[in-house]
Amino acid sequence: AQKVTQAQTEISVVEKEDVTLDCVYETRDTTYYLFWYKQPPSGELVFLIRRNSFDEQNEISGRYSWNFQKSTSSFNFTITASQVVDSAVYFCALSEAGSPGGSEKLVFGKGTKLTVNP
Amino acid sequence: EAQVTQNPRYLITVTGKKLTVTCSQNMNHEYMSWYRQDPGLGLRQIYYSMNVEVTDKGDVPEGYKVSRKEKRNFPLILESPSPNQTSLYFCASSFAGQAYNEQFFGPGTRLTVL
């Protein structure tokens, strides 16, 4: 069964620190997709990134980077030089091509609340 | 502007009083779904729809109904709300058929059932 685990419930850092949010997933499918979403205090869900199971190349976008390792079933998210505006809840999610709930269905982790203090 | 809209954004109601949360998208997406978000539980899928007149249960469908009479609309119906349905609800849409399709989320509806 598909499952996403975000073991860190809350993380608090001081501005300019680097922080890594962990995500571990379980799936029986060979074709799947991993996502990260940001939920700022205003409540909306903001799409950050999507990776497919055949592409383990790490990705960097500004201060954000993602490390995808199939060997450990992990898709970790690092924020470099964190800023107060990074304070949010971050969700990791998984979709599977062969999901009985439709390949579009997202299975979310429970989220990690990140607080960046000035 | 491509978007998913939900109404109302905030709702306080009482146990047993039927309510409907509307969801509409303007991107001609086939797939639409509803999620609820609860503290410590993340988001869980309630119902989904692959296209007009095609709906199915997600992981937590009890106490909810949906309909898909038009492609753009996917209302969530609570026939007899109870306090355990107090939650933050999100509607989402995407093109169907591929797991990589990005889901577009509405702004959320915060429901409180007293």
PDB file of C-alpha atoms in Angstrom:
ATOM      1  CA  ALA A   1       0.000   0.000   0.000  1.00  0.00           C
ATOM      2  CA  GLN A   2       1.141   3.508  -0.673  1.00  0.00           C
ATOM      3  CA  LYS A   3       2.320   5.521   2.273  1.00  0.00           C
ATOM      4  CA  VAL A   4       4.261   8.702   2.888  1.00  0.00           C
ATOM      5  CA  THR A   5       6.048   9.360   6.168  1.00  0.00           C
ATOM      6  CA  GLN A   6       7.267  12.724   7.322  1.00  0.00           C
ATOM      7  CA  ALA A   7       8.818  11.914  10.660  1.00  0.00           C
ATOM      8  CA  GLN A   8       9.523  15.512  11.619  1.00  0.00           C
ATOM      9  CA  THR A   9       6.350  17.050  12.978  1.00  0.00           C
ATOM     10  CA  GLU A  10       7.837  20.454  13.720  1.00  0.00           C
ATOM     11  CA  ILE A  11      11.179  22.080  13.067  1.00  0.00           C
ATOM     12  CA  SER A  12      12.348  25.434  14.334  1.00  0.00           C
ATOM     13  CA  VAL A  13      15.428  27.187  12.972  1.00  0.00           C
ATOM     14  CA  VAL A  14      16.968  30.598  13.025  1.00  0.00           C
ATOM     15  CA  GLU A  15      17.059  32.638   9.858  1.00  0.00           C
ATOM     16  CA  LYS A  16      19.933  31.809   7.480  1.00  0.00           C
ATOM     17  CA  GLU A  17      20.264  28.263   8.782  1.00  0.00           C
ATOM     18  CA  ASP A  18      19.942  25.396   6.323  1.00  0.00           C
ATOM     19  CA  VAL A  19      17.154  22.952   7.037  1.00  0.00           C
ATOM     20  CA  THR A  20      16.248  19.567   5.581  1.00  0.00           C
ATOM     21  CA  LEU A  21      12.752  18.142   5.609  1.00  0.00           C
ATOM     22  CA  ASP A  22      12.615  14.372   5.383  1.00  0.00           C
ATOM     23  CA  CYS A  23      10.177  12.316   3.354  1.00  0.00           C
ATOM     24  CA  VAL A  24      10.103   8.531   3.126  1.00  0.00           C
ATOM     25  CA  TYR A  25       7.608   6.746   0.918  1.00  0.00           C
ATOM     26  CA  GLU A  26       6.308   3.238   0.344  1.00  0.00           C
ATOM     27  CA  THR A  27       4.939   1.969  -2.924  1.00  0.00           C
ATOM     28  CA  ARG A  28       4.694  -1.269  -4.861  1.00  0.00           C
ATOM     29  CA  ASP A  29       4.422   0.507  -8.157  1.00  0.00           C
ATOM     30  CA  THR A  30       7.450   0.965 -10.387  1.00  0.00           C
ATOM     31  CA  THR A  31       5.987   4.117 -11.890  1.00  0.00           C
ATOM     32  CA  TYR A  32       5.169   6.794  -9.383  1.00  0.00           C
ATOM     33  CA  TYR A  33       5.529  10.496  -8.772  1.00  0.00           C
ATOM     34  CA  LEU A  34       6.603  12.458  -5.752  1.00  0.00           C
ATOM     35  CA  PHE A  35       5.543  15.971  -4.916  1.00  0.00           C
ATOM     36  CA  TRP A  36       6.242  18.658  -2.392  1.00  0.00           C
ATOM     37  CA  TYR A  37       3.652  21.269  -1.448  1.00  0.00           C
ATOM     38  CA  LYS A  38       3.977  24.298   0.775  1.00  0.00           C
ATOM     39  CA  GLN A  39       1.120  25.527   2.954  1.00  0.00           C
ATOM     40  CA  PRO A  40       1.828  29.014   4.303  1.00  0.00           C
ATOM     41  CA  PRO A  41      -0.143  30.407   7.259  1.00  0.00           C
ATOM     42  CA  SER A  42      -2.750  31.745   4.816  1.00  0.00           C
ATOM     43  CA  GLY A  43      -3.752  28.120   4.174  1.00  0.00           C
ATOM     44  CA  GLU A  44      -3.489  27.584   0.444  1.00  0.00           C
ATOM     45  CA  LEU A  45      -1.446  24.751  -1.022  1.00  0.00           C
ATOM     46  CA  VAL A  46       1.446  25.799  -3.209  1.00  0.00           C
ATOM     47  CA  PHE A  47       2.988  23.276  -5.583  1.00  0.00           C
ATOM     48  CA  LEU A  48       6.792  23.172  -5.320  1.00  0.00           C
ATOM     49  CA  ILE A  49       8.082  20.224  -7.288  1.00  0.00           C
ATOM     50  CA  ARG A  50       7.241  16.933  -8.980  1.00  0.00           C
ATOM     51  CA  ARG A  51       9.660  14.065  -9.650  1.00  0.00           C
ATOM     52  CA  ASN A  52       9.035  10.790 -11.413  1.00  0.00           C
ATOM     53  CA  SER A  53      10.400   7.448 -10.306  1.00  0.00           C
ATOM     54  CA  PHE A  54      12.709   7.147 -13.295  1.00  0.00           C
ATOM     55  CA  ASP A  55      14.549  10.372 -12.684  1.00  0.00           C
ATOM     56  CA  GLU A  56      16.791  10.361  -9.647  1.00  0.00           C
ATOM     57  CA  GLN A  57      18.606  13.490 -10.598  1.00  0.00           C
ATOM     58  CA  ASN A  58      18.642  16.008  -7.794  1.00  0.00           C
ATOM     59  CA  GLU A  59      17.048  19.346  -8.463  1.00  0.00           C
ATOM     60  CA  ILE A  60      17.865  22.832  -7.345  1.00  0.00           C
ATOM     61  CA  SER A  61      15.646  25.857  -7.601  1.00  0.00           C
ATOM     62  CA  GLY A  62      17.112  28.916  -5.965  1.00  0.00           C
ATOM     63  CA  ARG A  63      17.421  28.200  -2.255  1.00  0.00           C
ATOM     64  CA  TYR A  64      15.418  24.982  -2.589  1.00  0.00           C
ATOM     65  CA  SER A  65      16.884  21.610  -3.452  1.00  0.00           C
ATOM     66  CA  TRP A  66      15.531  18.100  -3.519  1.00  0.00           C
ATOM     67  CA  ASN A  67      17.351  14.824  -3.057  1.00  0.00           C
ATOM     68  CA  PHE A  68      15.603  11.774  -4.477  1.00  0.00           C
ATOM     69  CA  GLN A  69      17.074   8.385  -3.557  1.00  0.00           C
ATOM     70  CA  LYS A  70      15.198   5.280  -4.656  1.00  0.00           C
ATOM     71  CA  SER A  71      17.560   3.050  -2.690  1.00  0.00           C
ATOM     72  CA  THR A  72      16.254   4.505   0.560  1.00  0.00           C
ATOM     73  CA  SER A  73      12.790   5.485  -0.746  1.00  0.00           C
ATOM     74  CA  SER A  74      13.404   9.043   0.258  1.00  0.00           C
ATOM     75  CA  PHE A  75      12.675  12.418  -1.286  1.00  0.00           C
ATOM     76  CA  ASN A  76      14.165  15.013   1.026  1.00  0.00           C
ATOM     77  CA  PHE A  77      13.792  18.753   0.704  1.00  0.00           C
ATOM     78  CA  THR A  78      16.480  21.226   1.752  1.00  0.00           C
ATOM     79  CA  ILE A  79      16.097  24.949   2.179  1.00  0.00           C
ATOM     80  CA  THR A  80      19.402  26.788   2.148  1.00  0.00           C
ATOM     81  CA  ALA A  81      19.793  30.037   4.062  1.00  0.00           C
ATOM     82  CA  SER A  82      16.240  29.885   5.384  1.00  0.00           C
ATOM     83  CA  GLN A  83      14.114  33.004   5.620  1.00  0.00           C
ATOM     84  CA  VAL A  84      11.149  33.941   7.762  1.00  0.00           C
ATOM     85  CA  VAL A  85       8.924  33.686   4.674  1.00  0.00           C
ATOM     86  CA  ASP A  86       9.783  29.993   4.485  1.00  0.00           C
ATOM     87  CA  SER A  87       7.715  29.417   7.627  1.00  0.00           C
ATOM     88  CA  ALA A  88       4.959  27.053   6.575  1.00  0.00           C
ATOM     89  CA  VAL A  89       3.761  23.494   6.699  1.00  0.00           C
ATOM     90  CA  TYR A  90       5.379  21.372   4.033  1.00  0.00           C
ATOM     91  CA  PHE A  91       3.753  18.264   2.637  1.00  0.00           C
ATOM     92  CA  CYS A  92       5.331  15.452   0.715  1.00  0.00           C
ATOM     93  CA  ALA A  93       2.945  13.452  -1.501  1.00  0.00           C
ATOM     94  CA  LEU A  94       2.946  10.394  -3.738  1.00  0.00           C
ATOM     95  CA  SER A  95       0.898   9.342  -6.739  1.00  0.00           C
ATOM     96  CA  GLU A  96       1.060   5.965  -8.437  1.00  0.00           C
ATOM     97  CA  ALA A  97       0.308   5.062 -12.012  1.00  0.00           C
ATOM     98  CA  GLY A  98      -1.488   1.911 -10.893  1.00  0.00           C
ATOM     99  CA  SER A  99      -3.397   3.290  -7.916  1.00  0.00           C
ATOM    100  CA  PRO A 100      -6.927   1.885  -7.502  1.00  0.00           C
ATOM    101  CA  GLY A 101      -7.999   5.383  -6.549  1.00  0.00           C
ATOM    102  CA  GLY A 102      -6.908   6.710  -9.894  1.00  0.00           C
ATOM    103  CA  SER A 103      -3.398   7.611 -10.929  1.00  0.00           C
ATOM    104  CA  GLU A 104      -4.191  11.198 -10.076  1.00  0.00           C
ATOM    105  CA  LYS A 105      -4.784  10.452  -6.396  1.00  0.00           C
ATOM    106  CA  LEU A 106      -2.286  12.018  -4.055  1.00  0.00           C
ATOM    107  CA  VAL A 107      -1.311  10.335  -0.816  1.00  0.00           C
ATOM    108  CA  PHE A 108       0.054  12.931   1.552  1.00  0.00           C
ATOM    109  CA  GLY A 109       2.388  12.728   4.484  1.00  0.00           C
ATOM    110  CA  LYS A 110       1.256  14.350   7.700  1.00  0.00           C
ATOM    111  CA  GLY A 111       3.323  17.429   7.056  1.00  0.00           C
ATOM    112  CA  THR A 112       6.240  19.169   8.727  1.00  0.00           C
ATOM    113  CA  LYS A 113       5.694  22.547  10.274  1.00  0.00           C
ATOM    114  CA  LEU A 114       8.722  24.727   9.733  1.00  0.00           C
ATOM    115  CA  THR A 115       9.208  27.866  11.774  1.00  0.00           C
ATOM    116  CA  VAL A 116      12.006  30.207  10.805  1.00  0.00           C
ATOM    117  CA  ASN A 117      12.776  32.708  13.522  1.00  0.00           C
ATOM    118  CA  PRO A 118      14.421  36.065  12.816  1.00  0.00           C
TER     119      PRO A 118
ATOM    120  CA  GLU B   1      -6.701  32.984 -14.997  1.00  0.00           C
ATOM    121  CA  ALA B   2      -6.625  29.222 -14.452  1.00  0.00           C
ATOM    122  CA  GLN B   3      -8.041  28.471 -11.061  1.00  0.00           C
ATOM    123  CA  VAL B   4     -10.082  26.317  -8.761  1.00  0.00           C
ATOM    124  CA  THR B   5     -12.625  28.182  -6.694  1.00  0.00           C
ATOM    125  CA  GLN B   6     -14.411  27.052  -3.583  1.00  0.00           C
ATOM    126  CA  ASN B   7     -17.330  28.542  -1.724  1.00  0.00           C
ATOM    127  CA  PRO B   8     -17.779  29.331   1.012  1.00  0.00           C
ATOM    128  CA  ARG B   9     -14.262  29.878   2.335  1.00  0.00           C
ATOM    129  CA  TYR B  10     -15.433  29.767   5.932  1.00  0.00           C
ATOM    130  CA  LEU B  11     -18.537  28.175   7.380  1.00  0.00           C
ATOM    131  CA  ILE B  12     -19.801  27.619  10.891  1.00  0.00           C
ATOM    132  CA  THR B  13     -22.867  25.442  11.151  1.00  0.00           C
ATOM    133  CA  VAL B  14     -24.700  23.187  13.578  1.00  0.00           C
ATOM    134  CA  THR B  15     -25.016  19.446  13.732  1.00  0.00           C
ATOM    135  CA  GLY B  16     -27.508  18.020  11.274  1.00  0.00           C
ATOM    136  CA  LYS B  17     -27.984  21.061   9.061  1.00  0.00           C
ATOM    137  CA  LYS B  18     -27.354  20.051   5.469  1.00  0.00           C
ATOM    138  CA  LEU B  19     -24.701  22.023   3.642  1.00  0.00           C
ATOM    139  CA  THR B  20     -22.963  22.108   0.283  1.00  0.00           C
ATOM    140  CA  VAL B  21     -19.462  23.308  -0.486  1.00  0.00           C
ATOM    141  CA  THR B  22     -19.092  24.232  -4.124  1.00  0.00           C
ATOM    142  CA  CYS B  23     -16.014  23.680  -6.251  1.00  0.00           C
ATOM    143  CA  SER B  24     -15.502  24.951  -9.761  1.00  0.00           C
ATOM    144  CA  GLN B  25     -12.541  24.835 -12.148  1.00  0.00           C
ATOM    145  CA  ASN B  26     -11.999  26.624 -15.449  1.00  0.00           C
ATOM    146  CA  MET B  27      -9.243  24.456 -16.907  1.00  0.00           C
ATOM    147  CA  ASN B  28     -11.421  21.792 -18.556  1.00  0.00           C
ATOM    148  CA  HIS B  29      -9.959  19.163 -16.230  1.00  0.00           C
ATOM    149  CA  GLU B  30     -11.508  15.732 -16.224  1.00  0.00           C
ATOM    150  CA  TYR B  31     -10.336  14.734 -12.767  1.00  0.00           C
ATOM    151  CA  MET B  32     -11.599  16.410  -9.622  1.00  0.00           C
ATOM    152  CA  SER B  33     -11.339  15.393  -6.010  1.00  0.00           C
ATOM    153  CA  TRP B  34     -11.979  16.471  -2.460  1.00  0.00           C
ATOM    154  CA  TYR B  35      -9.543  16.248   0.423  1.00  0.00           C
ATOM    155  CA  ARG B  36      -9.881  17.031   4.069  1.00  0.00           C
ATOM    156  CA  GLN B  37      -6.991  18.234   6.178  1.00  0.00           C
ATOM    157  CA  ASP B  38      -6.821  17.541   9.891  1.00  0.00           C
ATOM    158  CA  PRO B  39      -4.016  18.329  12.346  1.00  0.00           C
ATOM    159  CA  GLY B  40      -1.544  15.507  12.548  1.00  0.00           C
ATOM    160  CA  LEU B  41      -3.218  13.588   9.727  1.00  0.00           C
ATOM    161  CA  GLY B  42      -2.252  15.511   6.623  1.00  0.00           C
ATOM    162  CA  LEU B  43      -4.651  15.531   3.697  1.00  0.00           C
ATOM    163  CA  ARG B  44      -6.886  12.568   2.973  1.00  0.00           C
ATOM    164  CA  GLN B  45      -8.999  12.017  -0.092  1.00  0.00           C
ATOM    165  CA  ILE B  46     -12.769  11.979   0.427  1.00  0.00           C
ATOM    166  CA  TYR B  47     -14.172  11.439  -3.091  1.00  0.00           C
ATOM    167  CA  TYR B  48     -12.944  11.778  -6.607  1.00  0.00           C
ATOM    168  CA  SER B  49     -14.393  12.001 -10.077  1.00  0.00           C
ATOM    169  CA  MET B  50     -12.756  10.883 -13.289  1.00  0.00           C
ATOM    170  CA  ASN B  51     -15.269  12.707 -15.474  1.00  0.00           C
ATOM    171  CA  VAL B  52     -18.899  13.797 -15.705  1.00  0.00           C
ATOM    172  CA  GLU B  53     -21.218  11.346 -13.939  1.00  0.00           C
ATOM    173  CA  VAL B  54     -18.251   9.234 -12.787  1.00  0.00           C
ATOM    174  CA  THR B  55     -17.496   9.438  -9.076  1.00  0.00           C
ATOM    175  CA  ASP B  56     -15.938   7.111  -6.540  1.00  0.00           C
ATOM    176  CA  LYS B  57     -15.011   6.939  -2.903  1.00  0.00           C
ATOM    177  CA  GLY B  58     -11.639   7.966  -1.618  1.00  0.00           C
ATOM    178  CA  ASP B  59     -10.165   7.016   1.722  1.00  0.00           C
ATOM    179  CA  VAL B  60     -12.609   8.791   4.051  1.00  0.00           C
ATOM    180  CA  PRO B  61     -16.009   9.018   2.288  1.00  0.00           C
ATOM    181  CA  GLU B  62     -18.329   8.420   5.264  1.00  0.00           C
ATOM    182  CA  GLY B  63     -20.759  11.263   5.824  1.00  0.00           C
ATOM    183  CA  TYR B  64     -20.166  12.892   2.449  1.00  0.00           C
ATOM    184  CA  LYS B  65     -21.784  12.892  -0.970  1.00  0.00           C
ATOM    185  CA  VAL B  66     -20.655  14.348  -4.257  1.00  0.00           C
ATOM    186  CA  SER B  67     -22.047  14.859  -7.717  1.00  0.00           C
ATOM    187  CA  ARG B  68     -20.519  15.616 -11.095  1.00  0.00           C
ATOM    188  CA  LYS B  69     -23.221  16.807 -13.442  1.00  0.00           C
ATOM    189  CA  GLU B  70     -21.006  19.270 -15.250  1.00  0.00           C
ATOM    190  CA  LYS B  71     -17.348  19.012 -16.007  1.00  0.00           C
ATOM    191  CA  ARG B  72     -16.397  22.202 -14.228  1.00  0.00           C
ATOM    192  CA  ASN B  73     -18.298  21.648 -10.956  1.00  0.00           C
ATOM    193  CA  PHE B  74     -17.830  19.121  -8.186  1.00  0.00           C
ATOM    194  CA  PRO B  75     -19.853  20.015  -5.086  1.00  0.00           C
ATOM    195  CA  LEU B  76     -19.302  18.326  -1.729  1.00  0.00           C
ATOM    196  CA  ILE B  77     -22.494  17.638   0.190  1.00  0.00           C
ATOM    197  CA  LEU B  78     -22.799  16.990   3.901  1.00  0.00           C
ATOM    198  CA  GLU B  79     -26.345  15.741   4.421  1.00  0.00           C
ATOM    199  CA  SER B  80     -26.151  15.701   8.213  1.00  0.00           C
ATOM    200  CA  PRO B  81     -22.911  17.273   9.399  1.00  0.00           C
ATOM    201  CA  SER B  82     -21.382  16.180  12.671  1.00  0.00           C
ATOM    202  CA  PRO B  83     -18.617  17.754  14.778  1.00  0.00           C
ATOM    203  CA  ASN B  84     -16.066  15.210  13.532  1.00  0.00           C
ATOM    204  CA  GLN B  85     -16.433  16.760  10.098  1.00  0.00           C
ATOM    205  CA  THR B  86     -14.950  19.979  11.361  1.00  0.00           C
ATOM    206  CA  SER B  87     -11.959  20.310   9.080  1.00  0.00           C
ATOM    207  CA  LEU B  88     -10.222  22.204   6.302  1.00  0.00           C
ATOM    208  CA  TYR B  89     -11.467  21.033   2.920  1.00  0.00           C
ATOM    209  CA  PHE B  90      -9.660  21.297  -0.381  1.00  0.00           C
ATOM    210  CA  CYS B  91     -10.957  20.712  -3.855  1.00  0.00           C
ATOM    211  CA  ALA B  92      -8.439  19.756  -6.531  1.00  0.00           C
ATOM    212  CA  SER B  93      -8.503  19.206 -10.268  1.00  0.00           C
ATOM    213  CA  SER B  94      -6.193  17.931 -12.975  1.00  0.00           C
ATOM    214  CA  PHE B  95      -6.170  16.354 -16.381  1.00  0.00           C
ATOM    215  CA  ALA B  96      -6.912  12.661 -16.091  1.00  0.00           C
ATOM    216  CA  GLY B  97      -4.993   9.602 -17.009  1.00  0.00           C
ATOM    217  CA  GLN B  98      -1.500  10.326 -15.808  1.00  0.00           C
ATOM    218  CA  ALA B  99      -0.013  10.215 -12.322  1.00  0.00           C
ATOM    219  CA  TYR B 100       2.340  13.053 -13.160  1.00  0.00           C
ATOM    220  CA  ASN B 101      -0.424  15.537 -13.789  1.00  0.00           C
ATOM    221  CA  GLU B 102      -0.151  18.484 -11.462  1.00  0.00           C
ATOM    222  CA  GLN B 103      -3.150  18.875  -9.225  1.00  0.00           C
ATOM    223  CA  PHE B 104      -4.491  22.374  -8.889  1.00  0.00           C
ATOM    224  CA  PHE B 105      -5.927  23.078  -5.474  1.00  0.00           C
ATOM    225  CA  GLY B 106      -8.637  25.467  -4.451  1.00  0.00           C
ATOM    226  CA  PRO B 107      -8.043  27.938  -1.607  1.00  0.00           C
ATOM    227  CA  GLY B 108      -9.706  25.708   0.985  1.00  0.00           C
ATOM    228  CA  THR B 109     -12.931  25.832   2.992  1.00  0.00           C
ATOM    229  CA  ARG B 110     -12.690  25.909   6.738  1.00  0.00           C
ATOM    230  CA  LEU B 111     -15.758  24.192   8.182  1.00  0.00           C
ATOM    231  CA  THR B 112     -16.759  24.165  11.818  1.00  0.00           C
ATOM    232  CA  VAL B 113     -19.665  21.983  12.934  1.00  0.00           C
ATOM    233  CA  LEU B 114     -20.974  22.801  16.404  1.00  0.00           C
TER     234      LEU B 114
END
